[in-house]
Coordinates of C-alpha atoms and ligand atoms in Angstrom, one line a residue:
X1 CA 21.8 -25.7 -26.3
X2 CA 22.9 -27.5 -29.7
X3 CA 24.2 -30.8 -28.5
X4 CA 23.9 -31.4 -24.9
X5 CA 20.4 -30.6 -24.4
X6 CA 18.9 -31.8 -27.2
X7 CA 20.6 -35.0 -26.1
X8 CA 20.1 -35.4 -22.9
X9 CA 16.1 -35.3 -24.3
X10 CA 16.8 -38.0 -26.5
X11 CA 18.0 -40.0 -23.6
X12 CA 15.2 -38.7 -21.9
X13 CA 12.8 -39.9 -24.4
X14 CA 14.3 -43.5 -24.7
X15 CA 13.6 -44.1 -21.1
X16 CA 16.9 -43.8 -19.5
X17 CA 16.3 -40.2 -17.4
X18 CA 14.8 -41.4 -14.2
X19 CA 11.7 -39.0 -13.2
X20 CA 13.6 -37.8 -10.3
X21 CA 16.7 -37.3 -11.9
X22 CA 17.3 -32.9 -12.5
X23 CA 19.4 -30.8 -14.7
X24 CA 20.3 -27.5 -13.8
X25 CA 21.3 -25.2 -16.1
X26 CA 24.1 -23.2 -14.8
X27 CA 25.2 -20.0 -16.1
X28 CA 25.8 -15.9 -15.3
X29 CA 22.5 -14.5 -17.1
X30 CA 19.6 -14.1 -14.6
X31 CA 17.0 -16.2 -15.8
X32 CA 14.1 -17.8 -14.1
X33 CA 13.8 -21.5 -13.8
X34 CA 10.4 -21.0 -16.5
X35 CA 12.5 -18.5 -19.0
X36 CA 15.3 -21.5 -18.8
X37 CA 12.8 -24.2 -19.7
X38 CA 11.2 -22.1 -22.4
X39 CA 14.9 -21.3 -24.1
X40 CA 15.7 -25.1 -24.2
X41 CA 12.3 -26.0 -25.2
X42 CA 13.3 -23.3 -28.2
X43 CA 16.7 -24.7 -28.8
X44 CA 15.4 -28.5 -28.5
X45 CA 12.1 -28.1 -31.2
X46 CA 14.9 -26.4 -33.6
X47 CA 17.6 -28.9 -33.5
X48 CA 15.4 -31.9 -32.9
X49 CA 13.3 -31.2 -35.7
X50 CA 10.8 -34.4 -35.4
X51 CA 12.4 -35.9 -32.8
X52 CA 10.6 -33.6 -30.5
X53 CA 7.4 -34.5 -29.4
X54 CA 5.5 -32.4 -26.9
X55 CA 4.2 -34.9 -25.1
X56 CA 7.4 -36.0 -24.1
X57 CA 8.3 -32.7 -23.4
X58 CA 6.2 -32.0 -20.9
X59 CA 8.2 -34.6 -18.5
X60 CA 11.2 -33.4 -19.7
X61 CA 10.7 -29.8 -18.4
X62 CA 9.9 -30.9 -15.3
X63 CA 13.3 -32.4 -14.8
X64 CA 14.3 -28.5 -15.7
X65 CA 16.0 -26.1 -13.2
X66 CA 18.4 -22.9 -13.3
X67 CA 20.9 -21.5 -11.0
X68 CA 22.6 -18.3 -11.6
X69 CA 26.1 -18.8 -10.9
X70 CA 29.1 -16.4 -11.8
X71 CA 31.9 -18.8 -12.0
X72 CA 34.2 -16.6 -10.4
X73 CA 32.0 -15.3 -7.4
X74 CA 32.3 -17.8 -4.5
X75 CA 29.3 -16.8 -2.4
X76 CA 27.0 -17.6 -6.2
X77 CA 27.9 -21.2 -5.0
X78 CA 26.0 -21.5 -1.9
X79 CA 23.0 -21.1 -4.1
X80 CA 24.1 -23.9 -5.9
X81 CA 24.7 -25.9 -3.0
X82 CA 21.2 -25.1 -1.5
X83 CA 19.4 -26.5 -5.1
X84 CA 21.6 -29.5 -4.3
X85 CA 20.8 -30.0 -0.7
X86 CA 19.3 -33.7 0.1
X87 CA 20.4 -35.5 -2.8
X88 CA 23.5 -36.0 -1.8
X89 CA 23.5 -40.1 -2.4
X90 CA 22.6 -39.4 -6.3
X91 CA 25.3 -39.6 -8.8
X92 CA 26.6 -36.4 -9.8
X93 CA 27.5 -34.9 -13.0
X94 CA 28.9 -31.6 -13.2
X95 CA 29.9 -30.8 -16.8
X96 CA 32.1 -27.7 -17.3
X97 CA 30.6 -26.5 -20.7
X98 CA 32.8 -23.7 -20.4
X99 CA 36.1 -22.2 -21.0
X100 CA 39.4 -24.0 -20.1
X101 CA 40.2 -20.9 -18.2
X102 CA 37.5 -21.2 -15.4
X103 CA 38.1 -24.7 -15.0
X104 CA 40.1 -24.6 -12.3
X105 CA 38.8 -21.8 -10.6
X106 CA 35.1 -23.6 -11.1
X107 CA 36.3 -26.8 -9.7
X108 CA 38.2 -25.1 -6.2
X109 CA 34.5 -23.2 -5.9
X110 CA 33.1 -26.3 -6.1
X111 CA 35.2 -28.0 -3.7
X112 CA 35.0 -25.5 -1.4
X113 CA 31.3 -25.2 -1.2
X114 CA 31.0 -29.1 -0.3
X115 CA 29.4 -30.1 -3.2
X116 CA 31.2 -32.7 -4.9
X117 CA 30.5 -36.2 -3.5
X118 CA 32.5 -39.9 -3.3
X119 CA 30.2 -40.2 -6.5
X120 CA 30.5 -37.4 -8.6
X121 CA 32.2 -36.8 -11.6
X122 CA 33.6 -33.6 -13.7
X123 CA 33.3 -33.6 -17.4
X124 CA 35.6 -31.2 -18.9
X125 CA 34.9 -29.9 -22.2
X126 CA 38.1 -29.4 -24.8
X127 CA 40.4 -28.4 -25.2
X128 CA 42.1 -29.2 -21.8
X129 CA 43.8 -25.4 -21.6
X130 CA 46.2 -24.0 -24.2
X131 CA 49.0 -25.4 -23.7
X132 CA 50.6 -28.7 -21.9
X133 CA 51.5 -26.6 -18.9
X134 CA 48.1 -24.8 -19.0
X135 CA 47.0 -28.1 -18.9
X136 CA 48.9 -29.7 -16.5
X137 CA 47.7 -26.5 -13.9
X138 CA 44.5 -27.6 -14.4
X139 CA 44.5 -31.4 -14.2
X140 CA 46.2 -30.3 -10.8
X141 CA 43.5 -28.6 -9.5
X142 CA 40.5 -31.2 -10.5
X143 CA 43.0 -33.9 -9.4
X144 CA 43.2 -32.2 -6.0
X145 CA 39.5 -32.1 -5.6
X146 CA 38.6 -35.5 -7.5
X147 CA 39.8 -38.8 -8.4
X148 CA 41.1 -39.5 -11.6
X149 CA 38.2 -41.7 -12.1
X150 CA 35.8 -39.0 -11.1
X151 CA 37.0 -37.2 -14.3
X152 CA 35.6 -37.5 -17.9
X153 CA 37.8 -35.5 -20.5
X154 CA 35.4 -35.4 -23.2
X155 CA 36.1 -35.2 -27.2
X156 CA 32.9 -35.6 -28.7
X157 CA 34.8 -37.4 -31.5
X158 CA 35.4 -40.9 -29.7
X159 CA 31.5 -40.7 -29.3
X160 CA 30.5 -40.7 -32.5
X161 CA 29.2 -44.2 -34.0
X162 CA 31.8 -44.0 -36.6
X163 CA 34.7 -43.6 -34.5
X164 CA 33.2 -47.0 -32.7
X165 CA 32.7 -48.6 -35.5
X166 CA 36.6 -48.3 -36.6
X167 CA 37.7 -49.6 -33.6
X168 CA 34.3 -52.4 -34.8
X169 CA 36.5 -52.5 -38.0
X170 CA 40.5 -53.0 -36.8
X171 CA 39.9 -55.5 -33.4
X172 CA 36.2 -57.2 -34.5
X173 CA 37.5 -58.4 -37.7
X174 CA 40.8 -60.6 -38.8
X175 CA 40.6 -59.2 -42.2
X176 CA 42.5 -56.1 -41.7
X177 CA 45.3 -56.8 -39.1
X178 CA 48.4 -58.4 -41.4
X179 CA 47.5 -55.4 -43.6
X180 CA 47.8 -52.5 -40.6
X181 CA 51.4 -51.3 -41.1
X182 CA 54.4 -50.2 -43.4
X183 CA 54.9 -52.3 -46.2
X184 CA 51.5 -52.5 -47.0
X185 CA 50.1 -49.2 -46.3
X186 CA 51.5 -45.9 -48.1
X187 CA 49.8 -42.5 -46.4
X188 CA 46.9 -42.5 -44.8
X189 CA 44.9 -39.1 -44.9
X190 CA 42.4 -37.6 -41.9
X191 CA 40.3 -34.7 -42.8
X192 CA 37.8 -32.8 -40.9
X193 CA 36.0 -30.7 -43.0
X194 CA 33.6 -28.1 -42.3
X195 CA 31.4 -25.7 -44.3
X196 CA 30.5 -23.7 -40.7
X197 CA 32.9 -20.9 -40.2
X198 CA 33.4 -19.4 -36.5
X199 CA 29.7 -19.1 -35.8
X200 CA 29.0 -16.9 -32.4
X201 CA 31.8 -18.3 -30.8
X202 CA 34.5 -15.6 -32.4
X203 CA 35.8 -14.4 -29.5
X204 CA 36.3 -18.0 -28.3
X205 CA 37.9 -19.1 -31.4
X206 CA 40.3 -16.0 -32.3
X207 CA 42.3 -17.1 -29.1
X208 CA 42.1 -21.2 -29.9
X209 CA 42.7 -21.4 -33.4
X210 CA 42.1 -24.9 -35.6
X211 CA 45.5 -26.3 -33.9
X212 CA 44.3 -26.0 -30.6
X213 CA 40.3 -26.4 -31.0
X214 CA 40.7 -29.8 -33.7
X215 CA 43.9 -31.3 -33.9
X216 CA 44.8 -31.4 -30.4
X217 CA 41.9 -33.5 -29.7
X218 CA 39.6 -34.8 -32.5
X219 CA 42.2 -35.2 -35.2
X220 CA 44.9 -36.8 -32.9
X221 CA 42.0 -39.3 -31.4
X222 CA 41.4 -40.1 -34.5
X223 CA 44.9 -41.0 -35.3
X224 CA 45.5 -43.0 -32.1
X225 CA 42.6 -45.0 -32.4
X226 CA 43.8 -45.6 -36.4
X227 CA 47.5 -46.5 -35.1
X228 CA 47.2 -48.0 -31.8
X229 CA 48.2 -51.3 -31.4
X230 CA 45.2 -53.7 -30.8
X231 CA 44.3 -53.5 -26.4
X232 CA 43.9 -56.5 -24.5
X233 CA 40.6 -55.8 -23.5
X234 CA 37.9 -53.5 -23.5
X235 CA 38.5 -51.7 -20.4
X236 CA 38.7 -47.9 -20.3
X237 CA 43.1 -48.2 -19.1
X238 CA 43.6 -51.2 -21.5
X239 CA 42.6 -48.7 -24.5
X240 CA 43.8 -45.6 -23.1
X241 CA 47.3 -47.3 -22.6
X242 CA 47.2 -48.1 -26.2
X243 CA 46.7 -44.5 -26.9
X244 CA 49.1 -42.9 -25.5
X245 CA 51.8 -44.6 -26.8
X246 CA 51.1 -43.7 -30.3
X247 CA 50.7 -40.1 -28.7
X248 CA 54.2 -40.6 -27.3
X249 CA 55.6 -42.1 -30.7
X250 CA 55.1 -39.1 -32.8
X251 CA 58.0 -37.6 -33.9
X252 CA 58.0 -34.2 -32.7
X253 CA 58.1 -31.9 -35.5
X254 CA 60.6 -28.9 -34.5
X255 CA 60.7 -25.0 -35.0
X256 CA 62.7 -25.8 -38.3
X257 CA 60.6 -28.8 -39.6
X258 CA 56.9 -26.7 -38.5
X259 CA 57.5 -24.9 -42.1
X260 CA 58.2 -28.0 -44.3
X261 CA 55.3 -30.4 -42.2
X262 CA 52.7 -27.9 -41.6
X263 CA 50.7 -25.6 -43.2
X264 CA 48.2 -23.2 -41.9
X265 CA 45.5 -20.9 -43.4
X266 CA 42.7 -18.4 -43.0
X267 CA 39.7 -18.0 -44.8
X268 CA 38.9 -15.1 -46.8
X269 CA 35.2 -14.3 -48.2
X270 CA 33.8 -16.5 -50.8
X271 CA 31.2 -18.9 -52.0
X272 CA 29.6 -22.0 -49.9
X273 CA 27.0 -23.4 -52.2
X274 CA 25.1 -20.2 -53.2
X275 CA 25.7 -17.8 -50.3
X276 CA 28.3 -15.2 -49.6
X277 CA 30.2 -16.1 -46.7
X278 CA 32.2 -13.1 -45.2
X279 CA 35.8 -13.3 -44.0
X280 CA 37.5 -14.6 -40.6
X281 CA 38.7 -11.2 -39.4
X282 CA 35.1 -9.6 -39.8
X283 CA 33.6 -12.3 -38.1
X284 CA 32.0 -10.9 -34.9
X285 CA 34.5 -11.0 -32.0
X286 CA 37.4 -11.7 -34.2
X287 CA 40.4 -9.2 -34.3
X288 CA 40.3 -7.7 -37.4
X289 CA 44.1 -8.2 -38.0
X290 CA 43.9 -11.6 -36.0
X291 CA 46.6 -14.3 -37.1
X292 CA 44.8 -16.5 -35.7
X293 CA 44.6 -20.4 -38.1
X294 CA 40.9 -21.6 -39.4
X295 CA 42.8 -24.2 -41.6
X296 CA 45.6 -26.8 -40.8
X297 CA 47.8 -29.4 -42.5
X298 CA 50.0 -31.2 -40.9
X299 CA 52.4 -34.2 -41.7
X300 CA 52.7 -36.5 -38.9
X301 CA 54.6 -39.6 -38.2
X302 CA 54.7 -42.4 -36.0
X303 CA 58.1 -44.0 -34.7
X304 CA 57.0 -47.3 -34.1
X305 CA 57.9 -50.8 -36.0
X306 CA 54.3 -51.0 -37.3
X307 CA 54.7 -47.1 -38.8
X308 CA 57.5 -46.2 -39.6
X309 CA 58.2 -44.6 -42.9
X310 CA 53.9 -44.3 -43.3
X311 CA 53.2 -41.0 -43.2
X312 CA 49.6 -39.9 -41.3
X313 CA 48.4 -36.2 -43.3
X314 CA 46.3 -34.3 -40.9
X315 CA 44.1 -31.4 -42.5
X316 CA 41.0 -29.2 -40.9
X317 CA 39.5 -26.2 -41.4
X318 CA 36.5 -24.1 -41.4
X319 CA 34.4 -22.6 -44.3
X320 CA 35.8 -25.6 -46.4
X321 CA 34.2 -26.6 -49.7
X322 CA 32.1 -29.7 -48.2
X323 CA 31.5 -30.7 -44.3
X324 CA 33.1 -34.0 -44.3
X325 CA 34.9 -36.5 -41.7
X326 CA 37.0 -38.8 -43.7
X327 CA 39.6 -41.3 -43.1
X328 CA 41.8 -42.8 -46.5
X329 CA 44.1 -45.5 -46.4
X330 CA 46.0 -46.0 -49.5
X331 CA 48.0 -49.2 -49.7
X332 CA 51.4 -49.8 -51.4
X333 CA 50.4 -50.1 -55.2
X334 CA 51.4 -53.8 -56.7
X335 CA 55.7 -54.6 -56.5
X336 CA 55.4 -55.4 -60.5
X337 CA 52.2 -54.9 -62.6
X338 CA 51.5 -58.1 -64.9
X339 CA 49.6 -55.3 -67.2
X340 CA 50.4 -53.0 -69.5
X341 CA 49.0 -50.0 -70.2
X342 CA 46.6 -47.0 -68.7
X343 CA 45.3 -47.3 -65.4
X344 CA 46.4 -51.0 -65.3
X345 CA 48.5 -50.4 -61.8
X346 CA 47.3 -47.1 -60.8
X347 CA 45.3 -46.0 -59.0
X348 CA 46.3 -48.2 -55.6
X349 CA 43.9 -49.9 -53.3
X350 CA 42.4 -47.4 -51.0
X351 CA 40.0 -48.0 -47.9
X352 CA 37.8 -44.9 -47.2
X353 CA 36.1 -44.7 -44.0
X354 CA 33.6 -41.8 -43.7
X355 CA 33.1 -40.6 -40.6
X356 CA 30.8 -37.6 -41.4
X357 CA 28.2 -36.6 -43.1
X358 CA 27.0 -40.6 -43.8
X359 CA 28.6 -43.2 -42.3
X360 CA 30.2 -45.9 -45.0
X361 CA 33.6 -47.9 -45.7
X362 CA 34.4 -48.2 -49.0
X363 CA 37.3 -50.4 -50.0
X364 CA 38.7 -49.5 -53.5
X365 CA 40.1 -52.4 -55.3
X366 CA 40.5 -52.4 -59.0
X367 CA 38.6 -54.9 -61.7
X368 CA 38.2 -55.8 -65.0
X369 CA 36.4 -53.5 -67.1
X370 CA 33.7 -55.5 -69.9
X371 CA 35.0 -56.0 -72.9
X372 CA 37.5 -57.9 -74.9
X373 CA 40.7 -56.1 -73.7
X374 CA 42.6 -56.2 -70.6
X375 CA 41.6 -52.9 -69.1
X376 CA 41.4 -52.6 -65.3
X377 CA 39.0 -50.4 -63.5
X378 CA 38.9 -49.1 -60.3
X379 CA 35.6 -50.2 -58.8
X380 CA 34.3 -49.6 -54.9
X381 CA 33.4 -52.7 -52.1
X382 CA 30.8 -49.8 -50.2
X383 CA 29.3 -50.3 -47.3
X384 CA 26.8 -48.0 -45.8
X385 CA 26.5 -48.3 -42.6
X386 CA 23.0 -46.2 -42.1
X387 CA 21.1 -48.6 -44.6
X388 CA 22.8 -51.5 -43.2
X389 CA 21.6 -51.3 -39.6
X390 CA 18.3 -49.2 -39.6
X391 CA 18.3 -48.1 -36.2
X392 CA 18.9 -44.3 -35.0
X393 CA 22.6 -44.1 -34.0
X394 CA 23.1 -42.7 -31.3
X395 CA 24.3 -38.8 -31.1
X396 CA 27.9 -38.4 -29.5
X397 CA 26.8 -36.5 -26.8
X398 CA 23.8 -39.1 -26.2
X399 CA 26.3 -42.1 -25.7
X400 CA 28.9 -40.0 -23.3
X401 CA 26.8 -38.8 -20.6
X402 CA 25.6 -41.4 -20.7
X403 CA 28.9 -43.4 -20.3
X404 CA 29.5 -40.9 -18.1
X405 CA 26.7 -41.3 -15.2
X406 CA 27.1 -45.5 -16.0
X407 CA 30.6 -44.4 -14.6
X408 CA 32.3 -45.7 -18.2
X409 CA 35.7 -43.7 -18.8
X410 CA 36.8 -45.8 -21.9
X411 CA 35.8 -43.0 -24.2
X412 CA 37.3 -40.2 -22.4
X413 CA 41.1 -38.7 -22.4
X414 CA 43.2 -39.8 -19.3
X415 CA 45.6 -36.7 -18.1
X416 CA 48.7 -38.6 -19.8
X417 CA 47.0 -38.6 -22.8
X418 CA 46.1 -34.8 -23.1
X419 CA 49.0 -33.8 -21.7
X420 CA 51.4 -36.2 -24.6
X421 CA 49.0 -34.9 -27.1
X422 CA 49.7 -30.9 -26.4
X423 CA 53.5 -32.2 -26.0
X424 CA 53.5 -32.8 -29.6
X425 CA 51.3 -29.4 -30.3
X426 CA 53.4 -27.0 -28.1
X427 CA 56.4 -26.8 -30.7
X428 CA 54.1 -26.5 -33.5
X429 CA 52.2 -23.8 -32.1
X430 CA 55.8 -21.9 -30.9
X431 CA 57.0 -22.4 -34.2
X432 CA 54.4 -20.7 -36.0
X433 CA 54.3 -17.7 -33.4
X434 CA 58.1 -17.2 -34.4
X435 CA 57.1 -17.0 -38.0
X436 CA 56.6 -13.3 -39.2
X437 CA 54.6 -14.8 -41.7
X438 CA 50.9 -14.6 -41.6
X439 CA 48.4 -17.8 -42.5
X440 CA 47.8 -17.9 -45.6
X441 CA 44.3 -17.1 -47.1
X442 CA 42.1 -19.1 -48.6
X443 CA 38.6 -18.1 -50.3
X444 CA 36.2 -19.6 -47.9
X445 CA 34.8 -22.4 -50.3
X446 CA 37.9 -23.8 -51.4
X447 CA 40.0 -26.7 -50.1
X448 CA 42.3 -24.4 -48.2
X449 CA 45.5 -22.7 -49.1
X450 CA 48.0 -23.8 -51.9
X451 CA 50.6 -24.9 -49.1
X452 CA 48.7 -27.8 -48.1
X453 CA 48.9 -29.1 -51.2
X454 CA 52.6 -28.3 -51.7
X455 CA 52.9 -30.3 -48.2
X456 CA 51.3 -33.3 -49.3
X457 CA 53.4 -32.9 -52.9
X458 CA 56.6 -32.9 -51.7
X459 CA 56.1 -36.5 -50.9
X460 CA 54.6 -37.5 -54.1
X461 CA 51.3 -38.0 -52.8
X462 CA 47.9 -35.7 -53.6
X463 CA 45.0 -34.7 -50.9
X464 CA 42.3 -37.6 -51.5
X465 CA 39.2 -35.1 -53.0
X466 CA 37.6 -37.2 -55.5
X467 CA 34.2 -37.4 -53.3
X468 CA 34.5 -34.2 -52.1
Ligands
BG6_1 C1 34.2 -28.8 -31.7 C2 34.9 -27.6 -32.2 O1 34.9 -29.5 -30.8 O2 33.9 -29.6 -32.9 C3 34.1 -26.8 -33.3 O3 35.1 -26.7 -31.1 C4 33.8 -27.8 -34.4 O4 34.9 -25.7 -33.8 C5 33.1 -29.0 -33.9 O5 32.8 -27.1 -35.2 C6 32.9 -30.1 -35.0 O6 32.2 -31.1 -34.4 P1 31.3 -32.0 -35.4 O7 30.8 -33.1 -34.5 O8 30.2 -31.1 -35.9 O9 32.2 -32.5 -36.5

């Protein structure tokens, strides 16, 4: 109701739904087709705020339809099948917006009932199960029923313009490539910050936790597309190939390392701009002793020739101090400063790309400050993307369903790659159920708890805050 529906309007609106094209709503609550339409129509004028104009939702209602469907109930399916019936030679998209739990059990029923075609596809929502053999259960199953190019792992976060636009930034431009590697670059940083604690989705999250629900996917996207050496083409398996090795090159961080390379946390109440916020564990749906992470750290490397020795800091969480998706490179500082004094070498060249909330690279380089003595400055190369190209970007979601129908899998996981990337989780997560130790808390507000600063420390580096 937030993000898919709103953007399959928008697409709707530009011109690209077909009249005759449909989208069922799917779901356990009885609802009639009209009480559907008038929910979305709700959900659509709140989160499209101008965007939504009534004459174009007329048409779009009409593409509007509900089926009741209990995932688990097989004979619920037949319905399904009979909205279907006649339209078999149209491209199918069924999106599993659900639970990793019923995917596998959703995708036999569907199977079974006859209604996947040659030309259908599945779109799996993340995380891919809970763990890599969860996951692996379940790519079985979809694999048994569909073809590995009928099925679109989807991580909203290689949708988003900015994540395009770095991959614009590394294979688009010459500039950057002799500069991409150890010897030249120090740490980079990723962040994903949000202000939103757990919402309505509690009981969801209590079992997940930040590990499973952002690092396995968005963060570690993020870092392949970052580290991955530059495809030969385009194409969805010349990218995806690139991917997964970085995923295979991490160096697996074991039961005894998860102390010293990760940190974990759990907000508390507190303060987000001027309104009490209330803590995780009384969060509706939340166990009220749950040990469950809303914040993670983690130091990752990369065994490669191009990385090694650069550390990558990962860090999420929820009911942080500012909502914000940034990226920091910090390059080696100069071998031997020809200046003397104050802020003459230090601080080093940084290129910040923000993802989230505005869309800019910045490329910190320092400068000579006015005046009669020799006094460098750091001063910021800023590029803002949204005043740059005036156009509407388009909304993750927008751009893969798209992809999707268009039959475009660049932009989606490949089973290798989920499964390498919860190969590289699975110890973490074991490690920290062995610990007796609970997250620690942080006030919900802050930047997280003291350990992720102590992680960061140890190697002599500090969490990049200064627009924060
Ligand atoms: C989702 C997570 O995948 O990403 C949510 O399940 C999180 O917990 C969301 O809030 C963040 O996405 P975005 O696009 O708002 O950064």
């Amino acid at each position: 109701m937030r993000k898919l529906l709103p953007a399959l309007y928008r697409r709707y609106a530009d011109g690209l739904i077909p009249a005759d094209a449909r989208i069922l709503g799917i779901a356990r609550s009885q609802l009639t087709k009209d009480a559907f339409a008038d929910k979305v129509e709700q959900k659509c004028r709140q989160h499209l705020g101008e965007a939504f104009k009534d004459t174009v939702w007329a048409g779009f209602r009409a593409l509007l339809g509900y089926v009741k469907v209990d995932a688990t109930h097989p004979a619920d399916y037949q319905d399904l099948s009979q909205a279907l019936a006649g339209r078999a030679d149209i491209v199918r998209l069924f999106f599993l917006s659900t639970g990793p739990d019923l995917f596998a059990a959703i995708c036999r029923e569907l199977s079974a009932a006859g209604i996947v075609t040659p030309t259908s596809r599945i779109m799996l929502e993340k995380p891919l199960g809970e763990d890599g053999e969860s996951a692996s259960r379940i790519n079985e199953t979809v694999g048994a029923m569909a073809r590995e190019s009928q099925i679109y792992r989807i991580d909203h976060y290689l949708g988003k313009e900015t994540v395009q636009n770095l991959i614009a930034l590394r294979f688009g431009n010459s500039l950057f490539e002799p500069l991409w590697r150890r010897g030249q670059i120090r740490h980079v940083q990723i962040t994903v910050a949000e202000q939103l604690g757990v919402e309505s989705r509690g009981s969801f999250y209590d079992r997940t936790g930040a590990l499973r629900d952002m690092v396995q996917n968005h963060l570690l996207q993020l870092l392949c597309i970052l580290a991955m050496e530059p495809p030969a083409n385009n194409s969805a398996d010349a990218v995806r190939d690139e991917k997964l090795k970085v995923l295979r090159a991490l160096r697996p961080i074991s039961e005894a390392d998860a102390l010293l390379k990760t940190a974990r946390g759990q907000y508390r109440e507190g303060v987000i701009g001027t309104d009490r916020t209330s803590a995780y564990r009384s969060e509706p749906g939340v166990d009220p002793q749950s040990r469950t992470e809303t914040f993670v750290a983690i130091k990752a490397e990369i065994d490669t020739w191009r990385w090694a020795g650069v550390p990558f800091y990962l860090r999420t969480g929820k009911r942080l101090q500012r909502s914000v998706g940034e990226i920091v490179i910090t390059f080696d500082p100069v071998p031997h400063s020809i200046f003397s004094g104050p802020f003459n070498s230090d601080p080093p060249n940084r290129l910040m790309i923000q993802l989230q909330p505005d869309e800019s690279i910045t490329l910190r380089i320092l400068a000579k400050a006015p005046g009669e003595a020799m006094r460098l400055r750091p001063v910021d190369l800023s590029l803002d993307l949204g005043e740059s190209f005036k156009s509407r970007p388009l909304e993750a979601y927008e751009r893969l369903l798209g992809d999707a129908i268009q039959g475009k899998l660049t932009l989606f996981m490949r089973r290798d790659e989920v499964e390498a990337a919860w190969k590289w989780i699975d110890p973490i997560r074991a490690a920290w159920d062995a610990d007796d130790e609970d997250p620690k808390p942080y006030a919900a507000g802050s930047w997280g708890p003291n350990t992720a600063g102590a992680l960061i420390a140890r190697d002599g580096f500090t969490w990049y805050d200064e627009t924060f």
